[in-house]
PDB file of C-alpha atoms in Angstrom:
ATOM      1  CA  MET R  16     -18.149  -7.985 -26.992  1.00  0.00           C
ATOM      2  CA  GLU R  17     -16.747  -4.898 -26.240  1.00  0.00           C
ATOM      3  CA  ASN R  18     -18.911  -2.331 -24.201  1.00  0.00           C
ATOM      4  CA  VAL R  19     -18.387   1.502 -25.248  1.00  0.00           C
ATOM      5  CA  ILE R  20     -18.706   4.758 -22.974  1.00  0.00           C
ATOM      6  CA  LYS R  21     -19.106   7.914 -24.570  1.00  0.00           C
ATOM      7  CA  TYR R  22     -18.928  10.966 -22.954  1.00  0.00           C
ATOM      8  CA  ARG R  23     -19.795  14.426 -24.037  1.00  0.00           C
ATOM      9  CA  ILE R  24     -18.110  17.436 -23.004  1.00  0.00           C
ATOM     10  CA  GLU R  25     -18.985  20.970 -23.261  1.00  0.00           C
ATOM     11  CA  PRO R  26     -15.843  23.141 -22.715  1.00  0.00           C
ATOM     12  CA  ASN R  27     -16.352  26.998 -21.982  1.00  0.00           C
ATOM     13  CA  ARG R  28     -14.468  29.523 -23.879  1.00  0.00           C
ATOM     14  CA  LYS R  29     -11.489  29.521 -21.926  1.00  0.00           C
ATOM     15  CA  GLN R  30     -11.145  25.232 -21.679  1.00  0.00           C
ATOM     16  CA  ARG R  31     -11.656  25.344 -25.454  1.00  0.00           C
ATOM     17  CA  LYS R  32      -8.958  27.691 -25.891  1.00  0.00           C
ATOM     18  CA  GLN R  33      -6.410  25.235 -23.823  1.00  0.00           C
ATOM     19  CA  ILE R  34      -7.679  22.118 -25.756  1.00  0.00           C
ATOM     20  CA  GLY R  35      -6.640  23.736 -28.916  1.00  0.00           C
ATOM     21  CA  ARG R  36      -3.364  24.759 -27.717  1.00  0.00           C
ATOM     22  CA  THR R  37      -2.640  21.415 -26.204  1.00  0.00           C
ATOM     23  CA  PHE R  38      -3.608  19.403 -29.585  1.00  0.00           C
ATOM     24  CA  GLY R  39      -1.262  22.126 -31.083  1.00  0.00           C
ATOM     25  CA  CYS R  40       1.523  21.162 -29.079  1.00  0.00           C
ATOM     26  CA  CYS R  41       0.801  17.626 -29.601  1.00  0.00           C
ATOM     27  CA  ARG R  42       0.724  17.862 -33.380  1.00  0.00           C
ATOM     28  CA  PHE R  43       4.202  20.017 -33.075  1.00  0.00           C
ATOM     29  CA  VAL R  44       5.936  17.422 -31.457  1.00  0.00           C
ATOM     30  CA  TYR R  45       4.581  14.749 -33.470  1.00  0.00           C
ATOM     31  CA  ASN R  46       5.425  16.394 -36.642  1.00  0.00           C
ATOM     32  CA  ALA R  47       8.870  16.852 -35.535  1.00  0.00           C
ATOM     33  CA  MET R  48       9.853  13.339 -34.526  1.00  0.00           C
ATOM     34  CA  LEU R  49       8.080  11.984 -38.017  1.00  0.00           C
ATOM     35  CA  ALA R  50      10.646  14.434 -39.433  1.00  0.00           C
ATOM     36  CA  LEU R  51      13.465  13.352 -37.460  1.00  0.00           C
ATOM     37  CA  ARG R  52      12.502   9.565 -38.342  1.00  0.00           C
ATOM     38  CA  GLN R  53      12.454  10.259 -41.767  1.00  0.00           C
ATOM     39  CA  GLU R  54      15.810  11.906 -41.650  1.00  0.00           C
ATOM     40  CA  ALA R  55      17.281   9.246 -39.710  1.00  0.00           C
ATOM     41  CA  TRP R  56      15.702   6.761 -42.303  1.00  0.00           C
ATOM     42  CA  THR R  57      16.939   8.553 -45.495  1.00  0.00           C
ATOM     43  CA  LYS R  58      20.317   9.588 -44.179  1.00  0.00           C
ATOM     44  CA  TYR R  59      21.501   6.335 -42.328  1.00  0.00           C
ATOM     45  CA  GLY R  60      18.958   3.384 -43.013  1.00  0.00           C
ATOM     46  CA  LEU R  61      17.783   3.300 -39.708  1.00  0.00           C
ATOM     47  CA  SER R  62      14.146   2.749 -38.247  1.00  0.00           C
ATOM     48  CA  MET R  63      14.054   4.567 -34.951  1.00  0.00           C
ATOM     49  CA  THR R  64      11.009   3.581 -32.781  1.00  0.00           C
TER      50      THR R  64
END
């Protein structure tokens, strides 16, 4: 049996802006690394971890 704890956050305007910026940066890095991994696979047949 797993226990679950949920937290509710209520950020103000400045915090929402910073959270959005942080997630945007994370999305950019993820997509850049995904593209690099796909390129390595198609060009060299290598699987990057």
